[in-house]
CSV table of C-alpha atoms in Angstrom, one decimal:
chain,number,residue,atom,x,y,z
A,1,MET,CA,2.6,11.6,19.4
A,2,THR,CA,3.1,10.8,15.7
A,3,ASN,CA,4.0,7.2,15.0
A,4,PRO,CA,7.3,7.3,13.0
A,5,TYR,CA,6.3,3.9,11.4
A,6,ALA,CA,2.9,5.0,10.2
A,7,HIS,CA,4.1,4.2,6.6
A,8,PRO,CA,5.8,0.8,6.0
A,9,TYR,CA,8.6,2.5,4.0
A,10,ALA,CA,9.5,4.6,7.0
A,11,TYR,CA,10.0,1.4,9.0
A,12,MET,CA,12.1,-0.2,6.2
A,13,ARG,CA,14.4,2.8,6.0
A,14,GLY,CA,15.1,2.4,9.7
A,15,ILE,CA,16.2,-1.2,9.5
A,16,ASP,CA,19.8,-1.6,10.8
A,17,ARG,CA,20.9,-4.6,8.9
A,18,PHE,CA,20.2,-5.7,5.3
A,19,PRO,CA,18.9,-7.8,3.7
A,20,ALA,CA,15.7,-8.2,5.6
A,21,TYR,CA,12.2,-9.7,5.1
A,22,VAL,CA,9.4,-7.5,6.4
A,23,TYR,CA,5.9,-8.8,6.9
A,24,ASP,CA,2.7,-6.9,7.4
A,25,LEU,CA,0.7,-9.3,9.7
A,26,ALA,CA,-2.2,-6.9,10.2
A,27,GLY,CA,-2.6,-6.4,6.5
A,28,LEU,CA,-2.3,-10.1,6.0
A,29,GLY,CA,-5.0,-10.8,8.5
A,30,ASP,CA,-7.3,-8.2,6.9
A,31,HIS,CA,-6.7,-9.7,3.5
A,32,ALA,CA,-7.4,-13.3,4.7
A,33,GLY,CA,-10.5,-12.0,6.4
A,34,SER,CA,-11.8,-10.4,3.2
A,35,VAL,CA,-11.2,-13.7,1.4
A,36,ARG,CA,-13.1,-15.6,4.1
A,37,GLY,CA,-15.9,-13.0,3.9
A,38,ALA,CA,-16.1,-13.3,0.1
A,39,LEU,CA,-16.5,-17.0,0.2
A,40,GLY,CA,-19.4,-16.7,2.6
A,41,PRO,CA,-20.7,-19.0,5.3
A,42,ASP,CA,-21.9,-21.5,2.7
A,43,GLY,CA,-18.8,-21.4,0.6
A,44,PRO,CA,-16.0,-23.9,0.5
A,45,GLU,CA,-13.8,-24.7,3.4
A,46,LEU,CA,-10.6,-22.6,3.4
A,47,PHE,CA,-7.3,-24.4,4.2
A,48,TYR,CA,-4.0,-22.6,3.9
A,49,ALA,CA,-1.2,-24.2,1.9
A,50,ALA,CA,1.7,-23.9,4.4
A,51,LYS,CA,4.3,-24.5,1.7
A,52,ALA,CA,3.7,-20.9,0.5
A,53,ASN,CA,5.1,-19.4,3.7
A,54,PRO,CA,5.3,-21.4,7.0
A,55,ASP,CA,6.6,-18.5,9.1
A,56,PRO,CA,5.1,-19.0,12.5
A,57,ALA,CA,3.9,-15.4,12.8
A,58,VAL,CA,2.3,-15.7,9.3
A,59,LEU,CA,0.5,-18.9,10.3
A,60,ARG,CA,-0.8,-17.3,13.5
A,61,ALA,CA,-2.1,-14.2,11.6
A,62,LEU,CA,-4.0,-16.5,9.1
A,63,ALA,CA,-5.3,-19.0,11.7
A,64,PRO,CA,-8.5,-17.0,12.7
A,65,HIS,CA,-9.7,-16.9,9.1
A,66,MET,CA,-8.8,-20.5,8.0
A,67,ASP,CA,-10.7,-23.8,8.5
A,68,GLY,CA,-7.4,-25.7,8.5
A,69,VAL,CA,-3.9,-26.0,7.0
A,70,GLU,CA,-2.5,-28.2,4.3
A,71,ILE,CA,1.0,-29.6,4.8
A,72,SER,CA,3.2,-31.5,2.5
A,73,SER,CA,6.0,-33.1,4.6
A,74,GLY,CA,6.7,-34.4,8.1
A,75,GLY,CA,8.7,-31.3,8.7
A,76,GLU,CA,5.8,-29.0,7.8
A,77,LEU,CA,3.5,-31.2,9.9
A,78,ALA,CA,5.6,-31.0,13.0
A,79,HIS,CA,6.2,-27.2,12.5
A,80,VAL,CA,2.5,-26.3,11.9
A,81,ARG,CA,1.3,-28.6,14.8
A,82,ALA,CA,3.7,-26.9,17.2
A,83,THR,CA,2.6,-23.4,16.0
A,84,LEU,CA,-1.1,-24.1,15.8
A,85,PRO,CA,-1.8,-27.0,18.2
A,86,ASP,CA,-5.6,-27.1,17.5
A,87,ALA,CA,-5.5,-26.7,13.7
A,88,ARG,CA,-7.2,-29.2,11.4
A,89,LEU,CA,-4.6,-30.6,9.1
A,90,ALA,CA,-4.6,-32.2,5.7
A,91,PHE,CA,-1.4,-34.1,4.6
A,92,GLY,CA,-0.7,-33.9,0.8
A,93,GLY,CA,2.3,-34.4,-1.4
A,94,PRO,CA,4.0,-37.3,-3.2
A,95,GLY,CA,6.5,-39.7,-1.6
A,96,LYS,CA,5.3,-39.8,1.9
A,97,THR,CA,7.6,-42.0,4.1
A,98,ASP,CA,6.5,-44.5,6.7
A,99,GLU,CA,7.9,-42.2,9.3
A,100,GLU,CA,5.8,-39.3,8.0
A,101,LEU,CA,2.6,-41.4,7.9
A,102,ALA,CA,3.2,-42.5,11.5
A,103,LEU,CA,3.7,-38.9,12.5
A,104,ALA,CA,0.5,-38.0,10.8
A,105,HIS,CA,-1.4,-40.4,13.0
A,106,ARG,CA,0.4,-39.3,16.1
A,107,LEU,CA,-0.2,-35.6,15.5
A,108,GLY,CA,-3.8,-36.0,14.6
A,109,VAL,CA,-3.9,-35.3,10.8
A,110,GLU,CA,-7.6,-35.2,9.7
A,111,ARG,CA,-7.1,-36.2,6.0
A,112,VAL,CA,-4.3,-37.9,4.2
A,113,HIS,CA,-4.2,-37.2,0.4
A,114,VAL,CA,-3.2,-40.6,-1.0
A,115,GLU,CA,-1.0,-40.3,-4.1
A,116,SER,CA,-0.6,-43.9,-5.2
A,117,PRO,CA,-1.6,-47.6,-4.6
A,118,ASN,CA,1.8,-48.2,-3.0
A,119,GLU,CA,1.2,-45.3,-0.5
A,120,LEU,CA,-2.2,-46.7,0.3
A,121,ALA,CA,-0.7,-50.2,0.8
A,122,ARG,CA,1.7,-48.8,3.4
A,123,LEU,CA,-1.2,-47.1,5.2
A,124,VAL,CA,-3.0,-50.5,5.3
A,125,GLU,CA,0.1,-52.0,6.9
A,126,THR,CA,0.0,-49.5,9.8
A,127,ALA,CA,-3.4,-50.8,10.8
A,128,ARG,CA,-4.3,-47.3,12.0
A,129,PRO,CA,-7.6,-45.5,11.3
A,130,VAL,CA,-7.1,-43.0,8.5
A,131,GLY,CA,-9.4,-40.5,6.7
A,132,ILE,CA,-8.5,-40.5,3.1
A,133,LEU,CA,-8.9,-38.3,0.0
A,134,LEU,CA,-7.5,-39.9,-3.2
A,135,ARG,CA,-5.5,-37.5,-5.3
A,136,VAL,CA,-6.7,-37.6,-8.9
A,137,ASN,CA,-4.8,-36.9,-12.1
A,138,LEU,CA,-7.5,-36.1,-14.6
A,139,PRO,CA,-6.9,-35.3,-18.3
A,140,PHE,CA,-8.6,-31.9,-18.3
A,141,ARG,CA,-7.3,-28.9,-20.3
A,142,THR,CA,-6.4,-25.8,-18.3
A,143,PRO,CA,-5.6,-23.0,-20.9
A,144,GLY,CA,-3.6,-20.2,-19.4
A,145,ALA,CA,-2.3,-22.1,-16.4
A,146,ALA,CA,1.1,-21.1,-15.1
A,147,LEU,CA,1.8,-24.6,-14.0
A,148,GLN,CA,0.1,-28.0,-14.9
A,149,MET,CA,0.1,-30.2,-11.8
A,150,SER,CA,0.1,-33.5,-13.8
A,151,GLY,CA,3.0,-35.9,-14.3
A,152,PRO,CA,3.9,-37.7,-11.0
A,153,PHE,CA,0.9,-36.2,-9.0
A,154,GLY,CA,-2.2,-38.2,-8.3
A,155,MET,CA,-3.6,-41.2,-10.1
A,156,ASP,CA,-5.6,-42.1,-13.2
A,157,GLU,CA,-8.9,-43.9,-13.2
A,158,GLU,CA,-7.4,-47.4,-13.1
A,159,ALA,CA,-5.3,-46.7,-10.0
A,160,LEU,CA,-8.1,-44.8,-8.3
A,161,GLY,CA,-10.4,-47.8,-8.8
A,162,ALA,CA,-7.8,-50.1,-7.3
A,163,CYS,CA,-7.4,-47.8,-4.3
A,164,ALA,CA,-11.2,-47.6,-3.7
A,165,ARG,CA,-11.4,-51.4,-3.7
A,166,THR,CA,-8.5,-51.6,-1.2
A,167,ILE,CA,-10.2,-49.1,1.1
A,168,ALA,CA,-13.5,-51.0,1.0
A,169,ARG,CA,-11.7,-54.2,2.2
A,170,ASN,CA,-10.1,-52.4,5.2
A,171,PRO,CA,-12.5,-51.1,7.8
A,172,ARG,CA,-9.9,-48.9,9.5
A,173,LEU,CA,-9.6,-46.8,6.3
A,174,THR,CA,-12.4,-44.3,5.3
A,175,LEU,CA,-12.7,-42.9,1.8
A,176,HIS,CA,-14.1,-39.4,2.2
A,177,GLY,CA,-13.5,-38.0,-1.3
A,178,VAL,CA,-10.9,-36.8,-3.8
A,179,HIS,CA,-8.2,-34.2,-4.0
A,180,ALA,CA,-7.9,-32.5,-7.4
A,181,HIS,CA,-5.3,-29.8,-7.6
A,182,LEU,CA,-4.7,-29.8,-11.3
A,183,ALA,CA,-3.2,-26.4,-12.2
A,184,SER,CA,-1.9,-23.2,-10.8
A,185,GLY,CA,-2.0,-19.5,-11.9
A,186,LEU,CA,-5.7,-19.5,-13.0
A,187,ASP,CA,-8.0,-16.5,-12.8
A,188,ALA,CA,-11.5,-16.9,-11.4
A,189,PRO,CA,-13.3,-17.8,-14.7
A,190,ALA,CA,-10.7,-20.4,-15.6
A,191,MET,CA,-10.8,-21.8,-12.0
A,192,LEU,CA,-14.5,-22.1,-12.2
A,193,ASP,CA,-14.4,-23.9,-15.5
A,194,LEU,CA,-11.9,-26.4,-14.1
A,195,THR,CA,-14.0,-26.8,-11.0
A,196,ALA,CA,-17.1,-27.7,-13.0
A,197,GLN,CA,-15.1,-30.4,-14.9
A,198,ILE,CA,-13.8,-31.8,-11.6
A,199,VAL,CA,-17.2,-31.9,-9.9
A,200,ASP,CA,-18.9,-33.5,-13.0
A,201,TRP,CA,-16.3,-36.2,-12.9
A,202,ALA,CA,-16.0,-36.7,-9.1
A,203,LEU,CA,-19.6,-36.9,-8.0
A,204,PRO,CA,-20.7,-40.0,-10.0
A,205,TRP,CA,-17.3,-41.6,-9.3
A,206,LEU,CA,-17.7,-41.1,-5.5
A,207,ASP,CA,-21.3,-42.3,-5.6
A,208,ALA,CA,-20.3,-45.4,-7.5
A,209,HIS,CA,-17.8,-46.2,-4.7
A,210,GLY,CA,-20.2,-45.8,-1.9
A,211,VAL,CA,-19.1,-42.4,-0.5
A,212,ASP,CA,-22.2,-41.0,1.1
A,213,ASP,CA,-21.0,-37.6,2.4
A,214,PRO,CA,-18.4,-36.7,-0.2
A,215,GLU,CA,-15.6,-34.2,0.0
A,216,ILE,CA,-14.0,-32.6,-3.1
A,217,ASN,CA,-10.7,-30.8,-2.5
A,218,LEU,CA,-10.2,-28.4,-5.4
A,219,GLY,CA,-6.6,-27.5,-4.3
A,220,GLY,CA,-5.2,-24.0,-4.8
A,221,GLY,CA,-3.6,-22.2,-7.8
A,222,MET,CA,-5.5,-18.9,-7.7
A,223,ALA,CA,-3.6,-16.5,-9.9
A,224,VAL,CA,-1.2,-13.9,-8.6
A,225,ASP,CA,0.1,-11.4,-11.2
A,226,TYR,CA,3.6,-10.0,-10.4
A,227,ARG,CA,3.3,-7.6,-13.3
A,228,SER,CA,0.3,-6.0,-11.7
A,229,PRO,CA,0.9,-5.8,-7.9
A,230,ASP,CA,-2.5,-4.1,-7.2
A,231,SER,CA,-4.5,-6.9,-8.9
A,232,ARG,CA,-6.2,-9.5,-6.8
A,233,PHE,CA,-8.0,-12.8,-7.6
A,234,ASP,CA,-11.7,-12.3,-7.9
A,235,TRP,CA,-12.8,-14.1,-4.7
A,236,LYS,CA,-16.4,-12.8,-4.8
A,237,GLY,CA,-16.8,-13.8,-8.5
A,238,TYR,CA,-15.3,-17.2,-7.7
A,239,ALA,CA,-17.6,-17.8,-4.8
A,240,ALA,CA,-20.6,-16.7,-6.7
A,241,GLY,CA,-19.8,-19.1,-9.6
A,242,LEU,CA,-19.1,-22.2,-7.5
A,243,PRO,CA,-21.7,-24.9,-8.2
A,244,SER,CA,-24.2,-26.0,-5.6
A,245,VAL,CA,-23.4,-29.6,-5.2
A,246,PRO,CA,-24.2,-32.4,-2.7
A,247,ALA,CA,-20.6,-32.4,-1.5
A,248,ARG,CA,-18.3,-30.5,0.8
A,249,LEU,CA,-15.9,-28.4,-1.2
A,250,ARG,CA,-12.5,-27.3,0.0
A,251,ILE,CA,-9.8,-25.0,-1.4
A,252,GLU,CA,-6.1,-24.7,-0.4
A,253,PRO,CA,-4.7,-21.3,-1.6
A,254,GLY,CA,-1.3,-20.2,-0.5
A,255,ARG,CA,0.3,-17.6,-2.8
A,256,ALA,CA,-2.9,-15.7,-3.2
A,257,LEU,CA,-3.2,-15.2,0.5
A,258,THR,CA,0.4,-14.3,1.6
A,259,ALA,CA,2.2,-12.9,-1.5
A,260,TYR,CA,1.1,-9.3,-1.0
A,261,HIS,CA,2.1,-8.7,2.6
A,262,GLY,CA,5.9,-9.4,2.5
A,263,TRP,CA,8.9,-7.5,1.2
A,264,TYR,CA,12.5,-8.3,0.7
A,265,VAL,CA,14.4,-5.1,1.6
A,266,THR,CA,18.1,-4.6,0.8
A,267,ASP,CA,20.7,-2.0,-0.1
A,268,VAL,CA,22.9,-1.2,-3.1
A,269,LEU,CA,26.5,-2.3,-2.9
A,270,ASP,CA,27.8,-1.2,-6.3
A,271,VAL,CA,26.6,0.4,-9.5
A,272,LYS,CA,28.5,-0.4,-12.7
A,273,SER,CA,28.2,-0.2,-16.4
A,274,THR,CA,29.7,-2.8,-18.8
A,275,ARG,CA,29.2,-3.3,-22.5
A,276,GLY,CA,26.6,-0.6,-22.6
A,277,GLU,CA,24.4,-2.1,-19.7
A,278,THR,CA,24.1,-0.8,-16.2
A,279,TYR,CA,23.9,-3.1,-13.2
A,280,ALA,CA,23.1,-2.4,-9.6
A,281,VAL,CA,24.6,-5.0,-7.4
A,282,LEU,CA,22.5,-5.5,-4.2
A,283,ARG,CA,23.3,-7.1,-0.9
A,284,GLY,CA,21.9,-10.6,-0.8
A,285,GLY,CA,20.4,-12.2,-3.9
A,286,THR,CA,18.0,-14.8,-5.3
A,287,HIS,CA,19.3,-17.3,-2.8
A,288,HIS,CA,17.1,-15.3,-0.4
A,289,LEU,CA,14.3,-14.4,-2.9
A,290,ARG,CA,14.1,-17.1,-5.5
A,291,THR,CA,10.7,-16.0,-6.8
A,292,PRO,CA,11.7,-14.0,-9.8
A,293,VAL,CA,14.0,-16.7,-11.1
A,294,THR,CA,11.4,-19.4,-10.5
A,295,LYS,CA,8.5,-17.5,-12.1
A,296,GLY,CA,10.6,-15.7,-14.8
A,297,HIS,CA,9.4,-12.2,-14.0
A,298,ASP,CA,10.8,-8.9,-12.8
A,299,GLN,CA,10.1,-8.6,-9.1
A,300,PRO,CA,8.2,-5.4,-8.4
A,301,PHE,CA,10.2,-2.9,-6.3
A,302,THR,CA,10.5,0.6,-4.9
A,303,VAL,CA,13.7,2.5,-4.4
A,304,LEU,CA,13.2,4.0,-0.9
A,305,THR,CA,16.1,6.5,-0.8
A,306,ALA,CA,17.1,7.8,-4.2
A,307,GLU,CA,15.7,11.2,-5.2
A,308,GLY,CA,14.1,12.0,-8.5
A,309,GLU,CA,12.1,10.1,-11.0
A,310,PRO,CA,13.4,7.1,-13.0
A,311,CYS,CA,15.9,8.4,-15.5
A,312,LEU,CA,17.9,5.4,-16.6
A,313,ARG,CA,17.6,1.7,-17.0
A,314,ALA,CA,19.5,-0.9,-15.0
A,315,THR,CA,19.4,-4.6,-14.1
A,316,LEU,CA,19.1,-5.4,-10.4
A,317,VAL,CA,21.3,-8.3,-9.4
A,318,GLY,CA,22.6,-10.0,-6.3
A,319,GLN,CA,25.9,-11.2,-5.0
A,320,LEU,CA,25.9,-14.7,-6.4
A,321,CYS,CA,28.4,-16.0,-8.9
A,322,THR,CA,25.9,-16.7,-11.6
A,323,PRO,CA,24.3,-14.6,-14.3
A,324,LYS,CA,20.9,-16.0,-13.2
A,325,ASP,CA,21.0,-14.0,-10.0
A,326,VAL,CA,18.6,-11.3,-11.3
A,327,PHE,CA,15.8,-9.6,-9.4
A,328,ALA,CA,14.7,-7.4,-12.3
A,329,HIS,CA,16.1,-7.0,-15.8
A,330,ASP,CA,16.6,-3.7,-17.6
A,331,VAL,CA,14.1,-1.7,-15.6
A,332,PRO,CA,13.6,2.0,-15.1
A,333,VAL,CA,15.3,3.3,-12.0
A,334,PRO,CA,16.3,6.7,-10.5
A,335,ARG,CA,20.0,7.4,-10.3
A,336,LEU,CA,21.3,4.8,-7.8
A,337,ARG,CA,24.3,5.0,-5.5
A,338,PRO,CA,25.8,2.6,-3.0
A,339,GLY,CA,23.7,2.7,0.2
A,340,ASP,CA,20.4,3.2,-1.5
A,341,ILE,CA,17.6,1.0,-0.1
A,342,ILE,CA,15.3,-1.1,-2.4
A,343,ALA,CA,12.2,-2.9,-1.2
A,344,PHE,CA,11.0,-5.8,-3.4
A,345,ALA,CA,7.2,-6.2,-3.0
A,346,MET,CA,5.1,-9.4,-3.3
A,347,ALA,CA,7.7,-11.3,-1.3
A,348,GLY,CA,5.3,-13.0,1.1
A,349,ALA,CA,4.9,-16.4,-0.6
A,350,TYR,CA,7.3,-18.9,-2.2
A,351,ALA,CA,10.2,-16.5,-1.4
A,352,TRP,CA,12.6,-17.2,1.5
A,353,ASN,CA,11.3,-20.8,2.0
A,354,ILE,CA,12.0,-22.0,-1.6
A,355,SER,CA,15.4,-20.3,-1.9
A,356,HIS,CA,18.8,-22.0,-1.8
A,357,HIS,CA,19.9,-20.2,1.4
A,358,ASP,CA,23.4,-21.6,1.8
A,359,PHE,CA,24.8,-21.0,-1.7
A,360,LEU,CA,28.1,-19.0,-1.2
A,361,MET,CA,27.4,-18.8,2.5
A,362,HIS,CA,26.3,-15.2,2.6
A,363,PRO,CA,24.6,-14.0,5.8
A,364,LYS,CA,20.9,-14.9,6.2
A,365,PRO,CA,18.4,-12.0,6.1
A,366,ALA,CA,16.8,-10.6,9.2
A,367,PHE,CA,13.0,-10.9,9.7
A,368,HIS,CA,10.8,-8.0,10.8
A,369,TYR,CA,7.1,-7.6,11.4
A,370,LEU,CA,5.5,-4.2,10.9
A,371,PRO,CA,4.3,-2.7,14.2
A,372,THR,CA,1.3,-0.9,12.4
A,373,ARG,CA,-1.7,-1.8,10.4
A,374,ALA,CA,-0.3,-0.2,7.2
A,375,ARG,CA,-1.0,-2.2,4.1
A,376,GLN,CA,1.1,-2.7,1.0
A,377,ASN,CA,-1.7,-1.7,-1.3
A,378,SER,CA,-2.1,1.7,0.4
A,379,PHE,CA,0.9,3.1,-1.5
A,380,PRO,CA,2.4,2.7,-5.0
A,381,VAL,CA,4.6,-0.2,-5.8
A,382,GLY,CA,7.5,-0.1,-8.2
A,383,ALA,CA,9.9,2.4,-9.6
A,384,GLY,CA,8.6,3.0,-13.0
A,385,GLN,CA,7.1,-0.5,-13.0
């Protein structure tokens, strides 16, 4: 018997309520496995940055291919520990509260990424044993980065030295290394250049502070290009270019793992022209899929129901009372009518979970998981994109 859902779009056309998120867990697992394979058995440890998409089914699909999970709040910590009871956890992020630090101890967090001398002082006061990475804020240039992770994140050399001395005076605290997530949106050559700078700085600093078996967490930030949905970060090239060093390296990708295996699927409510521009008003909006507004791009999409090739241009908007509620601006589309279904691709990371869900109190989207092993990159993405 032929599977009616052998193609993801066939499944999406059969959804009975829009908007909806659709995740391809099998494709996600395959992709994560390919990343793990590219890094190789002697490559860096691979932790998943849960902030990218903490959906429990997504976490479980990734778990067999990860060495651990990076979390950035007490809420993420409790959620990930409940979903993956045996996962190794690293706790990052600024402004950790006393309650969160206590929870980290209770739920068995392996590493705390300390952001400041004040945060470290509060850890000292708890009198609990803690494995620590100090988050560094280093003055390295990262040309082409989509986001510079400087400002309030991490510490300069003066604060790092003060923290190292505090740890040395407190036998319950163990300094294992440094955390150096300095930029996001870098391709493999740029990431390797930054890695070399981090390692060249970190190894002598850690040696000077008596760290015998050092760990260097390089963070995430592997580039995802929404303008080119078939492109992927060069994991093999990245792995081949990593330096051989007397330290345990760790990376924490998020977007580059999950972005490609989620869609936001919705339908057209209205098509209108005003002042010479055409708008397709879609059910839902960027309060469900914040990614295009946050990143400043047109979200790649496919019209699933309209017939014919793109023959006009339109701006795809949502139901919000703001001109910023735009999925894609002035893009080629086929002739659209109310009821047509549109699937926005690359909605598997920093999408639902970063969006302002309750603005205007529209209904929340449904969540679906493909029942097949069909992958996003097995079919074209975009309508004239």
